[in-house]
mmCIF file of C-alpha atoms in Angstrom:
data_model
loop_
_atom_site.group_PDB
_atom_site.id
_atom_site.type_symbol
_atom_site.label_atom_id
_atom_site.label_comp_id
_atom_site.label_asym_id
_atom_site.label_seq_id
_atom_site.Cartn_x
_atom_site.Cartn_y
_atom_site.Cartn_z
ATOM 1 C CA UNK I 239 127.136 16.798 -146.370
ATOM 2 C CA UNK I 240 129.822 19.379 -147.754
ATOM 3 C CA UNK I 241 130.595 19.180 -151.703
ATOM 4 C CA UNK I 242 133.590 21.170 -153.290
ATOM 5 C CA UNK I 243 133.897 22.103 -157.011
ATOM 6 C CA UNK I 244 137.480 22.070 -158.657
ATOM 7 C CA UNK I 245 137.541 23.115 -162.067
ATOM 8 C CA UNK I 246 140.505 21.843 -164.226
ATOM 9 C CA UNK I 247 142.149 23.450 -166.896
ATOM 10 C CA UNK I 248 145.008 26.031 -167.830
ATOM 11 C CA UNK I 249 142.520 27.478 -170.271
ATOM 12 C CA UNK I 250 139.939 28.680 -167.657
ATOM 13 C CA UNK I 251 142.950 30.561 -165.498
ATOM 14 C CA UNK I 252 143.897 32.401 -168.604
ATOM 15 C CA UNK I 253 140.421 33.093 -169.124
ATOM 16 C CA UNK I 254 140.266 32.028 -172.535
ATOM 17 C CA UNK I 255 137.095 30.016 -171.503
ATOM 18 C CA UNK I 256 134.227 31.654 -169.401
ATOM 19 C CA UNK I 257 133.591 28.891 -166.428
ATOM 20 C CA UNK I 258 129.820 28.589 -166.642
ATOM 21 C CA UNK I 259 130.257 24.669 -165.366
ATOM 22 C CA UNK I 260 130.561 26.103 -161.880
ATOM 23 C CA UNK I 261 127.422 28.299 -161.479
ATOM 24 C CA UNK I 262 125.496 25.424 -162.885
ATOM 25 C CA UNK I 263 127.117 23.378 -160.546
ATOM 26 C CA UNK I 264 126.666 25.186 -157.542
ATOM 27 C CA UNK I 265 122.850 25.881 -158.313
ATOM 28 C CA UNK I 266 122.321 22.346 -158.340
ATOM 29 C CA UNK I 267 124.159 21.562 -155.185
ATOM 30 C CA UNK I 268 122.158 24.357 -153.306
ATOM 31 C CA UNK I 269 118.818 22.877 -155.056
ATOM 32 C CA UNK I 270 120.285 19.460 -153.452
ATOM 33 C CA UNK I 271 120.538 21.074 -149.940
ATOM 34 C CA UNK I 272 124.462 20.581 -150.121
ATOM 35 C CA UNK I 273 126.997 22.572 -147.814
ATOM 36 C CA UNK I 274 129.355 24.290 -150.235
ATOM 37 C CA UNK I 275 132.198 26.589 -148.889
ATOM 38 C CA UNK I 276 134.985 26.205 -151.377
ATOM 39 C CA UNK I 277 135.294 26.248 -155.110
ATOM 40 C CA UNK I 278 138.684 25.974 -156.642
ATOM 41 C CA UNK I 279 140.370 26.246 -160.387
ATOM 42 C CA UNK I 280 143.646 24.760 -161.335
ATOM 43 C CA UNK I 281 145.743 24.352 -164.155
ATOM 44 C CA UNK I 282 146.364 21.106 -166.163
ATOM 45 C CA UNK I 283 149.604 20.375 -163.802
ATOM 46 C CA UNK I 284 149.667 17.031 -162.149
ATOM 47 C CA UNK I 285 151.173 18.072 -159.052
ATOM 48 C CA UNK I 286 149.050 21.319 -158.251
ATOM 49 C CA UNK I 287 145.846 19.137 -159.484
ATOM 50 C CA UNK I 288 146.978 16.401 -156.850
ATOM 51 C CA UNK I 289 147.450 19.200 -153.931
ATOM 52 C CA UNK I 290 144.382 20.658 -154.677
ATOM 53 C CA UNK I 291 142.339 17.257 -155.048
ATOM 54 C CA UNK I 292 143.928 16.167 -151.649
ATOM 55 C CA UNK I 293 143.003 19.379 -149.852
ATOM 56 C CA UNK I 294 139.390 19.179 -151.103
ATOM 57 C CA UNK I 295 139.068 15.569 -150.164
ATOM 58 C CA UNK I 296 140.121 16.471 -146.513
ATOM 59 C CA UNK I 297 137.755 19.026 -145.702
ATOM 60 C CA UNK I 298 134.735 17.877 -148.012
ATOM 61 C CA UNK I 299 132.813 14.815 -148.225
ATOM 62 C CA UNK I 300 132.122 15.145 -152.297
ATOM 63 C CA UNK I 301 134.167 16.734 -154.406
ATOM 64 C CA UNK I 302 132.994 17.183 -158.354
ATOM 65 C CA UNK I 303 135.779 17.869 -160.420
ATOM 66 C CA UNK I 304 134.971 19.291 -164.204
ATOM 67 C CA UNK I 305 137.552 19.015 -167.133
ATOM 68 C CA UNK I 306 140.661 17.504 -167.973
ATOM 69 C CA UNK I 307 138.823 13.877 -169.026
ATOM 70 C CA UNK I 308 139.895 14.274 -172.871
ATOM 71 C CA UNK I 309 142.263 12.146 -174.823
ATOM 72 C CA UNK I 310 145.404 14.567 -175.024
ATOM 73 C CA UNK I 311 148.413 14.306 -172.769
ATOM 74 C CA UNK I 312 147.315 17.291 -170.716
ATOM 75 C CA UNK I 313 144.027 15.890 -169.452
ATOM 76 C CA UNK I 314 145.341 14.469 -166.376
ATOM 77 C CA UNK I 315 142.064 14.749 -163.918
ATOM 78 C CA UNK I 316 141.435 10.595 -164.222
ATOM 79 C CA UNK I 317 144.993 9.457 -163.335
ATOM 80 C CA UNK I 318 145.492 12.249 -160.733
ATOM 81 C CA UNK I 319 142.330 11.163 -159.266
ATOM 82 C CA UNK I 320 142.867 7.273 -159.288
ATOM 83 C CA UNK I 321 146.760 8.022 -157.691
ATOM 84 C CA UNK I 322 145.302 9.903 -155.116
ATOM 85 C CA UNK I 323 142.664 7.647 -154.181
ATOM 86 C CA UNK I 324 144.579 4.683 -154.241
ATOM 87 C CA UNK I 325 143.199 3.031 -157.665
ATOM 88 C CA UNK I 326 144.531 1.695 -160.677
ATOM 89 C CA UNK I 327 143.281 1.943 -164.166
ATOM 90 C CA UNK I 328 141.509 -0.536 -166.308
ATOM 91 C CA UNK I 329 140.159 -0.717 -169.443
ATOM 92 C CA UNK I 330 136.177 -0.676 -169.566
ATOM 93 C CA UNK I 331 134.890 -2.736 -172.444
ATOM 94 C CA UNK I 332 131.667 -0.697 -172.628
ATOM 95 C CA UNK I 333 133.346 2.524 -172.680
ATOM 96 C CA UNK I 334 135.325 1.373 -175.395
ATOM 97 C CA UNK I 335 132.406 0.206 -177.260
ATOM 98 C CA UNK I 336 130.568 3.840 -176.845
ATOM 99 C CA UNK I 337 133.864 5.139 -177.921
ATOM 100 C CA UNK I 338 133.697 2.807 -181.535
ATOM 101 C CA UNK I 339 129.985 3.736 -181.790
ATOM 102 C CA UNK I 340 130.559 7.507 -181.392
ATOM 103 C CA UNK I 341 133.037 7.593 -184.115
ATOM 104 C CA UNK I 342 130.947 5.303 -186.295
ATOM 105 C CA UNK I 343 128.237 7.931 -186.199
ATOM 106 C CA UNK I 344 130.741 10.917 -186.769
ATOM 107 C CA UNK I 345 132.179 12.661 -189.576
ATOM 108 C CA UNK I 346 135.535 11.287 -188.906
ATOM 109 C CA UNK I 347 136.867 8.018 -190.474
ATOM 110 C CA UNK I 348 139.446 6.935 -188.382
ATOM 111 C CA UNK I 349 139.720 6.712 -184.284
ATOM 112 C CA UNK I 350 142.676 8.404 -182.790
ATOM 113 C CA UNK I 351 144.712 6.078 -180.959
ATOM 114 C CA UNK I 352 144.687 8.780 -177.825
ATOM 115 C CA UNK I 353 140.918 8.453 -177.579
ATOM 116 C CA UNK I 354 141.523 4.947 -176.224
ATOM 117 C CA UNK I 355 142.848 6.660 -173.291
ATOM 118 C CA UNK I 356 139.334 7.752 -172.399
ATOM 119 C CA UNK I 357 138.284 4.010 -172.355
ATOM 120 C CA UNK I 358 140.507 3.299 -169.028
ATOM 121 C CA UNK I 359 138.725 3.888 -165.554
ATOM 122 C CA UNK I 360 139.791 3.847 -162.381
ATOM 123 C CA UNK I 361 138.996 0.006 -160.711
ATOM 124 C CA UNK I 362 135.812 0.002 -158.714
ATOM 125 C CA UNK I 363 134.890 3.452 -160.406
ATOM 126 C CA UNK I 364 131.115 4.024 -161.446
ATOM 127 C CA UNK I 365 131.315 4.757 -164.687
ATOM 128 C CA UNK I 366 128.570 7.346 -166.029
ATOM 129 C CA UNK I 367 127.970 6.805 -169.844
ATOM 130 C CA UNK I 368 128.394 10.047 -171.790
ATOM 131 C CA UNK I 369 125.579 9.833 -174.810
ATOM 132 C CA UNK I 370 127.079 13.360 -176.189
ATOM 133 C CA UNK I 371 130.603 12.949 -176.014
ATOM 134 C CA UNK I 372 133.854 10.152 -175.910
ATOM 135 C CA UNK I 373 134.693 10.622 -172.047
ATOM 136 C CA UNK I 374 132.597 8.904 -169.391
ATOM 137 C CA UNK I 375 131.697 10.665 -165.928
ATOM 138 C CA UNK I 376 133.167 8.482 -163.377
ATOM 139 C CA UNK I 377 132.201 8.406 -159.503
ATOM 140 C CA UNK I 378 135.015 7.028 -157.198
ATOM 141 C CA UNK I 379 134.360 6.268 -153.454
ATOM 142 C CA UNK I 380 136.837 5.843 -150.605
ATOM 143 C CA UNK I 381 136.886 5.920 -146.646
ATOM 144 C CA UNK I 382 133.482 7.954 -146.617
ATOM 145 C CA UNK I 383 134.953 10.276 -149.605
ATOM 146 C CA UNK I 384 133.790 10.798 -153.124
ATOM 147 C CA UNK I 385 135.296 12.245 -156.373
ATOM 148 C CA UNK I 386 132.874 12.836 -159.054
ATOM 149 C CA UNK I 387 134.707 13.660 -162.481
ATOM 150 C CA UNK I 388 132.551 15.379 -164.937
ATOM 151 C CA UNK I 389 133.448 16.213 -168.911
ATOM 152 C CA UNK I 390 134.257 20.022 -168.881
ATOM 153 C CA UNK I 391 131.934 20.913 -172.040
ATOM 154 C CA UNK I 392 128.804 21.809 -171.454
ATOM 155 C CA UNK I 393 126.690 19.983 -173.728
ATOM 156 C CA UNK I 394 127.966 17.150 -172.148
ATOM 157 C CA UNK I 395 128.213 17.945 -168.556
ATOM 158 C CA UNK I 396 124.682 19.143 -168.014
ATOM 159 C CA UNK I 397 122.666 15.940 -168.961
ATOM 160 C CA UNK I 398 125.362 13.602 -167.480
ATOM 161 C CA UNK I 399 124.577 15.690 -164.241
ATOM 162 C CA UNK I 400 120.907 15.914 -164.378
ATOM 163 C CA UNK I 401 120.493 12.050 -165.401
ATOM 164 C CA UNK I 402 122.956 10.311 -163.242
ATOM 165 C CA UNK I 403 124.958 12.298 -160.601
ATOM 166 C CA UNK I 404 121.803 14.359 -159.269
ATOM 167 C CA UNK I 405 119.802 11.229 -158.756
ATOM 168 C CA UNK I 406 122.991 9.698 -156.724
ATOM 169 C CA UNK I 407 123.496 12.924 -154.547
ATOM 170 C CA UNK I 408 119.960 12.960 -153.797
ATOM 171 C CA UNK I 409 120.073 9.210 -152.687
ATOM 172 C CA UNK I 410 122.820 10.257 -150.184
ATOM 173 C CA UNK I 411 121.094 13.200 -148.581
ATOM 174 C CA UNK I 412 119.524 12.219 -145.359
ATOM 175 C CA UNK I 413 116.667 14.624 -146.029
ATOM 176 C CA UNK I 414 114.115 15.360 -148.461
ATOM 177 C CA UNK I 415 114.853 18.622 -149.952
ATOM 178 C CA UNK I 416 112.602 20.369 -151.995
ATOM 179 C CA UNK I 417 112.447 23.951 -153.538
ATOM 180 C CA UNK I 418 110.183 26.385 -155.250
ATOM 181 C CA UNK I 419 111.365 29.299 -157.295
ATOM 182 C CA UNK I 420 109.850 32.058 -157.811
ATOM 183 C CA UNK I 421 110.419 35.015 -160.246
ATOM 184 C CA UNK I 422 109.631 38.628 -160.242
ATOM 185 C CA UNK I 423 110.571 41.639 -162.401
ATOM 186 C CA UNK I 424 109.678 45.379 -161.175
ATOM 187 C CA UNK I 425 111.898 45.902 -158.298
ATOM 188 C CA UNK I 426 115.383 45.585 -157.343
ATOM 189 C CA UNK I 427 116.953 42.820 -155.241
ATOM 190 C CA UNK I 428 117.339 45.322 -152.099
ATOM 191 C CA UNK I 429 113.642 46.330 -152.371
ATOM 192 C CA UNK I 430 112.718 42.679 -152.864
ATOM 193 C CA UNK I 431 114.845 41.542 -149.604
ATOM 194 C CA UNK I 432 113.893 44.626 -147.623
ATOM 195 C CA UNK I 433 109.893 43.419 -147.984
ATOM 196 C CA UNK I 434 111.097 40.049 -146.854
ATOM 197 C CA UNK I 435 113.277 40.430 -144.380
ATOM 198 C CA UNK I 436 110.963 39.519 -141.588
ATOM 199 C CA UNK I 437 110.306 35.975 -143.204
ATOM 200 C CA UNK I 438 114.225 35.676 -144.150
ATOM 201 C CA UNK I 439 115.024 36.509 -140.420
ATOM 202 C CA UNK I 440 112.230 34.471 -138.788
ATOM 203 C CA UNK I 441 112.786 31.164 -140.275
ATOM 204 C CA UNK I 442 115.426 28.543 -140.574
ATOM 205 C CA UNK I 443 113.331 26.145 -142.250
ATOM 206 C CA UNK I 444 112.386 26.832 -145.078
ATOM 207 C CA UNK I 445 114.831 29.347 -146.152
ATOM 208 C CA UNK I 446 114.463 32.101 -148.387
ATOM 209 C CA UNK I 447 117.821 33.127 -150.803
ATOM 210 C CA UNK I 448 117.605 36.059 -153.516
ATOM 211 C CA UNK I 449 119.489 36.407 -156.411
ATOM 212 C CA UNK I 450 119.740 39.259 -158.845
ATOM 213 C CA UNK I 451 119.262 38.789 -162.526
ATOM 214 C CA UNK I 452 118.833 41.560 -165.211
ATOM 215 C CA UNK I 453 115.995 43.189 -164.390
ATOM 216 C CA UNK I 454 114.657 40.401 -162.396
ATOM 217 C CA UNK I 455 114.603 39.033 -159.185
ATOM 218 C CA UNK I 456 114.747 35.105 -158.532
ATOM 219 C CA UNK I 457 113.584 34.068 -154.818
ATOM 220 C CA UNK I 458 114.800 30.296 -154.000
ATOM 221 C CA UNK I 459 112.521 28.863 -151.440
ATOM 222 C CA UNK I 460 113.996 25.821 -149.776
ATOM 223 C CA UNK I 461 112.225 23.344 -146.839
ATOM 224 C CA UNK I 462 114.239 20.149 -145.083
ATOM 225 C CA UNK I 463 111.879 17.322 -144.259
ATOM 226 C CA UNK I 464 112.233 13.693 -143.534
ATOM 227 C CA UNK I 465 109.443 13.087 -146.586
ATOM 228 C CA UNK I 466 108.113 14.853 -149.533
ATOM 229 C CA UNK I 467 104.834 15.534 -148.367
ATOM 230 C CA UNK I 468 106.159 17.521 -145.344
ATOM 231 C CA UNK I 469 108.523 19.479 -147.271
ATOM 232 C CA UNK I 470 105.861 20.599 -149.642
ATOM 233 C CA UNK I 471 103.849 21.511 -146.487
ATOM 234 C CA UNK I 472 106.591 23.827 -145.102
ATOM 235 C CA UNK I 473 106.918 25.377 -148.304
ATOM 236 C CA UNK I 474 103.133 26.264 -149.121
ATOM 237 C CA UNK I 475 102.477 28.948 -146.715
ATOM 238 C CA UNK I 476 105.542 30.725 -147.173
ATOM 239 C CA UNK I 477 105.368 30.810 -151.013
ATOM 240 C CA UNK I 478 101.422 32.079 -150.602
ATOM 241 C CA UNK I 479 102.744 34.895 -148.672
ATOM 242 C CA UNK I 480 105.562 36.058 -151.217
ATOM 243 C CA UNK I 481 103.330 35.911 -153.984
ATOM 244 C CA UNK I 482 100.547 37.914 -152.113
ATOM 245 C CA UNK I 483 103.287 40.524 -151.339
ATOM 246 C CA UNK I 484 104.484 40.865 -154.936
ATOM 247 C CA UNK I 485 101.248 40.356 -156.763
ATOM 248 C CA UNK I 486 101.688 40.653 -160.518
ATOM 249 C CA UNK I 487 105.570 41.537 -160.058
ATOM 250 C CA UNK I 488 105.742 37.797 -159.790
ATOM 251 C CA UNK I 489 105.810 36.385 -163.158
ATOM 252 C CA UNK I 490 106.755 33.033 -162.703
ATOM 253 C CA UNK I 491 106.853 30.146 -160.214
ATOM 254 C CA UNK I 492 108.092 27.485 -162.301
ATOM 255 C CA UNK I 493 112.158 26.967 -162.471
ATOM 256 C CA UNK I 494 112.412 26.322 -166.076
ATOM 257 C CA UNK I 495 109.676 29.333 -167.206
ATOM 258 C CA UNK I 496 111.408 32.854 -168.466
ATOM 259 C CA UNK I 497 109.816 35.973 -168.815
ATOM 260 C CA UNK I 498 109.303 35.206 -172.707
ATOM 261 C CA UNK I 499 107.723 31.913 -171.859
ATOM 262 C CA UNK I 500 105.352 33.873 -169.434
ATOM 263 C CA UNK I 501 104.343 35.957 -172.077
ATOM 264 C CA UNK I 502 103.345 33.515 -174.658
ATOM 265 C CA UNK I 503 101.592 31.852 -172.223
ATOM 266 C CA UNK I 504 99.552 34.992 -171.333
ATOM 267 C CA UNK I 505 99.097 35.302 -175.315
ATOM 268 C CA UNK I 506 97.653 32.306 -176.022
ATOM 269 C CA UNK I 507 95.456 31.890 -172.836
ATOM 270 C CA UNK I 508 93.797 34.930 -174.167
ATOM 271 C CA UNK I 509 94.220 34.273 -178.056
ATOM 272 C CA UNK I 510 96.248 37.419 -178.702
ATOM 273 C CA UNK I 511 98.462 38.261 -181.345
ATOM 274 C CA UNK I 512 101.877 40.391 -181.130
ATOM 275 C CA UNK I 513 104.094 42.383 -183.110
ATOM 276 C CA UNK I 514 107.215 44.266 -181.941
ATOM 277 C CA UNK I 515 108.787 47.319 -183.239
ATOM 278 C CA UNK I 516 112.223 47.848 -182.389
ATOM 279 C CA UNK I 517 115.031 50.201 -182.458
ATOM 280 C CA UNK I 518 118.113 50.017 -179.890
ATOM 281 C CA UNK I 519 117.214 46.640 -179.360
ATOM 282 C CA UNK I 520 117.893 45.554 -183.032
ATOM 283 C CA UNK I 521 115.282 42.531 -182.922
ATOM 284 C CA UNK I 522 116.277 41.116 -179.252
ATOM 285 C CA UNK I 523 112.698 41.101 -178.500
ATOM 286 C CA UNK I 524 111.318 39.281 -180.963
ATOM 287 C CA UNK I 525 114.184 36.770 -180.673
ATOM 288 C CA UNK I 526 113.536 36.182 -177.152
ATOM 289 C CA UNK I 527 109.768 35.664 -177.977
ATOM 290 C CA UNK I 528 110.451 33.242 -180.909
ATOM 291 C CA UNK I 529 112.699 31.030 -178.832
ATOM 292 C CA UNK I 530 109.861 30.161 -177.230
ATOM 293 C CA UNK I 531 108.140 26.613 -178.187
ATOM 294 C CA UNK I 532 104.768 27.305 -179.842
ATOM 295 C CA UNK I 533 105.527 31.226 -180.325
ATOM 296 C CA UNK I 534 104.171 30.904 -184.126
ATOM 297 C CA UNK I 535 100.376 30.835 -182.645
ATOM 298 C CA UNK I 536 100.863 34.308 -181.178
ATOM 299 C CA UNK I 537 103.992 36.292 -183.043
ATOM 300 C CA UNK I 538 102.695 37.993 -186.157
ATOM 301 C CA UNK I 539 105.783 40.140 -186.929
ATOM 302 C CA UNK I 540 108.967 41.792 -186.144
ATOM 303 C CA UNK I 541 109.908 45.306 -187.387
ATOM 304 C CA UNK I 542 113.535 46.470 -186.656
ATOM 305 C CA UNK I 543 113.384 50.301 -187.593
ATOM 306 C CA UNK I 544 116.647 51.632 -186.308
ATOM 307 C CA UNK I 545 116.850 54.601 -188.665
ATOM 308 C CA UNK I 546 114.398 57.646 -188.956
ATOM 309 C CA UNK I 547 113.340 56.618 -192.676
ATOM 310 C CA UNK I 548 112.717 53.278 -191.506
ATOM 311 C CA UNK I 549 110.309 54.512 -188.536
ATOM 312 C CA UNK I 550 108.849 56.570 -190.915
ATOM 313 C CA UNK I 551 108.552 54.077 -194.072
ATOM 314 C CA UNK I 552 107.454 50.939 -191.878
ATOM 315 C CA UNK I 553 106.090 52.096 -189.084
ATOM 316 C CA UNK I 554 104.601 55.112 -190.223
ATOM 317 C CA UNK I 555 105.782 57.533 -187.737
ATOM 318 C CA UNK I 556 105.060 61.282 -188.503
ATOM 319 C CA UNK I 557 108.191 63.224 -189.988
ATOM 320 C CA UNK I 558 106.794 66.098 -187.909
ATOM 321 C CA UNK I 559 106.976 63.805 -184.450
ATOM 322 C CA UNK I 560 110.771 62.786 -185.387
ATOM 323 C CA UNK I 561 111.777 66.324 -185.965
ATOM 324 C CA UNK I 562 109.994 67.937 -183.101
ATOM 325 C CA UNK I 563 110.695 65.327 -180.610
ATOM 326 C CA UNK I 564 113.290 63.454 -181.856
ATOM 327 C CA UNK I 565 113.652 59.349 -182.499
ATOM 328 C CA UNK I 566 114.111 58.678 -178.804
ATOM 329 C CA UNK I 567 111.092 60.044 -177.232
ATOM 330 C CA UNK I 568 107.551 59.242 -175.907
ATOM 331 C CA UNK I 569 105.849 60.400 -178.714
ATOM 332 C CA UNK I 570 107.752 58.369 -181.125
ATOM 333 C CA UNK I 571 107.661 55.244 -179.010
ATOM 334 C CA UNK I 572 104.025 55.327 -178.916
ATOM 335 C CA UNK I 573 103.857 56.232 -183.028
ATOM 336 C CA UNK I 574 105.916 53.153 -183.350
ATOM 337 C CA UNK I 575 103.394 50.835 -181.588
ATOM 338 C CA UNK I 576 100.192 52.237 -183.105
ATOM 339 C CA UNK I 577 102.421 51.646 -186.806
ATOM 340 C CA UNK I 578 103.334 48.400 -185.796
ATOM 341 C CA UNK I 579 99.731 47.069 -184.923
ATOM 342 C CA UNK I 580 97.871 49.307 -187.808
ATOM 343 C CA UNK I 581 101.187 47.647 -190.116
ATOM 344 C CA UNK I 582 100.202 43.931 -189.435
ATOM 345 C CA UNK I 583 96.595 43.829 -187.518
ATOM 346 C CA UNK I 584 98.034 42.262 -184.353
ATOM 347 C CA UNK I 585 96.108 42.598 -181.250
ATOM 348 C CA UNK I 586 99.585 43.982 -179.312
ATOM 349 C CA UNK I 587 102.302 45.692 -180.172
ATOM 350 C CA UNK I 588 105.276 46.358 -177.970
ATOM 351 C CA UNK I 589 107.804 49.274 -178.958
ATOM 352 C CA UNK I 590 111.385 50.211 -177.973
ATOM 353 C CA UNK I 591 113.482 53.152 -178.856
ATOM 354 C CA UNK I 592 116.100 54.672 -176.599
ATOM 355 C CA UNK I 593 120.212 54.981 -176.719
ATOM 356 C CA UNK I 594 121.866 52.375 -175.973
ATOM 357 C CA UNK I 595 125.555 54.186 -175.988
ATOM 358 C CA UNK I 596 128.188 54.686 -176.050
ATOM 359 C CA UNK I 597 127.442 57.976 -177.170
ATOM 360 C CA UNK I 598 124.666 60.294 -175.605
ATOM 361 C CA UNK I 599 122.749 62.481 -178.524
ATOM 362 C CA UNK I 600 122.054 65.811 -177.546
ATOM 363 C CA UNK I 601 120.962 66.395 -174.222
ATOM 364 C CA UNK I 602 119.559 62.871 -174.111
ATOM 365 C CA UNK I 603 121.565 60.739 -171.990
ATOM 366 C CA UNK I 604 122.923 57.339 -172.416
ATOM 367 C CA UNK I 605 120.288 54.670 -170.783
ATOM 368 C CA UNK I 606 117.637 56.950 -171.724
ATOM 369 C CA UNK I 607 114.803 54.282 -173.236
ATOM 370 C CA UNK I 608 110.902 54.403 -174.202
ATOM 371 C CA UNK I 609 109.020 51.464 -174.125
ATOM 372 C CA UNK I 610 105.299 51.489 -175.350
ATOM 373 C CA UNK I 611 102.882 48.921 -175.574
ATOM 374 C CA UNK I 612 99.472 49.204 -177.801
ATOM 375 C CA UNK I 613 96.653 47.074 -176.336
ATOM 376 C CA UNK I 614 92.963 47.481 -176.997
ATOM 377 C CA UNK I 615 93.158 50.751 -178.450
ATOM 378 C CA UNK I 616 95.331 52.266 -175.570
ATOM 379 C CA UNK I 617 99.261 52.764 -175.727
ATOM 380 C CA UNK I 618 100.906 52.875 -172.569
ATOM 381 C CA UNK I 619 104.588 54.219 -172.548
ATOM 382 C CA UNK I 620 107.191 53.948 -169.794
ATOM 383 C CA UNK I 621 110.568 56.006 -169.567
ATOM 384 C CA UNK I 622 113.518 54.284 -168.006
ATOM 385 C CA UNK I 623 117.195 55.486 -167.432
ATOM 386 C CA UNK I 624 119.137 52.306 -167.318
ATOM 387 C CA UNK I 625 122.726 51.817 -166.262
ATOM 388 C CA UNK I 626 125.679 50.085 -167.269
ATOM 389 C CA UNK I 627 127.205 49.441 -170.978
ATOM 390 C CA UNK I 628 125.757 49.152 -174.401
ATOM 391 C CA UNK I 629 125.110 45.550 -173.978
ATOM 392 C CA UNK I 630 123.500 45.712 -170.529
ATOM 393 C CA UNK I 631 121.659 48.751 -171.552
ATOM 394 C CA UNK I 632 119.839 46.666 -174.525
ATOM 395 C CA UNK I 633 119.456 43.312 -172.129
ATOM 396 C CA UNK I 634 117.463 45.754 -169.917
ATOM 397 C CA UNK I 635 115.289 47.203 -172.427
ATOM 398 C CA UNK I 636 114.310 43.708 -173.651
ATOM 399 C CA UNK I 637 113.342 42.476 -170.155
ATOM 400 C CA UNK I 638 111.290 45.619 -169.074
ATOM 401 C CA UNK I 639 109.631 45.001 -172.767
ATOM 402 C CA UNK I 640 108.389 41.775 -172.049
ATOM 403 C CA UNK I 641 107.194 42.718 -168.523
ATOM 404 C CA UNK I 642 105.256 46.038 -169.669
ATOM 405 C CA UNK I 643 103.728 43.586 -172.439
ATOM 406 C CA UNK I 644 102.738 41.002 -169.611
ATOM 407 C CA UNK I 645 101.472 43.367 -166.949
ATOM 408 C CA UNK I 646 99.320 44.877 -169.905
ATOM 409 C CA UNK I 647 97.928 42.089 -170.650
ATOM 410 C CA UNK I 648 97.396 41.369 -166.962
ATOM 411 C CA UNK I 649 95.495 44.858 -166.267
ATOM 412 C CA UNK I 650 93.493 44.473 -169.320
ATOM 413 C CA UNK I 651 92.226 40.636 -168.905
ATOM 414 C CA UNK I 652 92.553 39.303 -165.610
ATOM 415 C CA UNK I 653 90.151 40.088 -162.979
#
């Protein structure tokens, strides 16, 4: 089954809003095993939207449109879809009631007249309840073609898709599609693909797809079968082989688990507490850790010691170390990790110091970062030379710090 994405909104064309919906929907459609050959963005123009929709319906089985379902005059998606698919608009009483209830529980005293436009739906359409806004989702079917209309705000689109559209599309698939995610840290996408070329070239079912993330590589293994059990059996040997090849580079096989979740899980498992000592990352590492539910069980304290004075005062880094080797050095990173543990009594401390740029420090280049991890009276220090702008260097530092923490726990506690 072929699916096409159409994003509606002049603000998208002008770059005022980043189109995260397309990325999200593309990944979900791939998970369903749907084929996708086109993604289109069109402005709030009736004629152009009509032409885009006609073309999309001509070459695809399902067209998913996002945006343009609001109450204002330039919100045209529903009206154009109804016109193209030969359907008239009629008021849906249930949607009207939901709009009334939505405003009743909001800070607004009155319902603007233009909001009642959102209660008009194409005749015969399947109406999808939107529990996070006033614009319902819609599914229109005609002559074997389907148009799915979703609101533009991600906070409305995602839950609506997960709860109602995903199951709808899943039922229309003739085969069962099952995917398994494997997430790695420690190797680049090209390195990972090179080690998997024999599997990638030698198999058509399951298929293996690689995705490059910041300092991570994600693998999606997808199998098609006539039933769920058969799909699982097809996945098992491939997943096992990949895990054997990459060992501790694999930090999770769960779709929803992030590297910080994997770290917190390991800390809990071994009843360890952690402290962070950060310079160039400015608290990003501790922020990632405390984003995880249950982090309070393992997270002791976080230090942001951006200046040399703070490093001396908070982490007891020697003045002579800073003078001789500099703030960005293996020696300073090591003393930061030691100082973090002694200051808080935590079992583990992860410390980071580096040059995020854009200006280098003497002979030390932008992107030079030292990461240290204290655990069991040992301090392991890694040197990195990251590429990219300031934001990218800091992001890579955070992931590598979490990964060093993860690997240190594994090497000390896993047999």
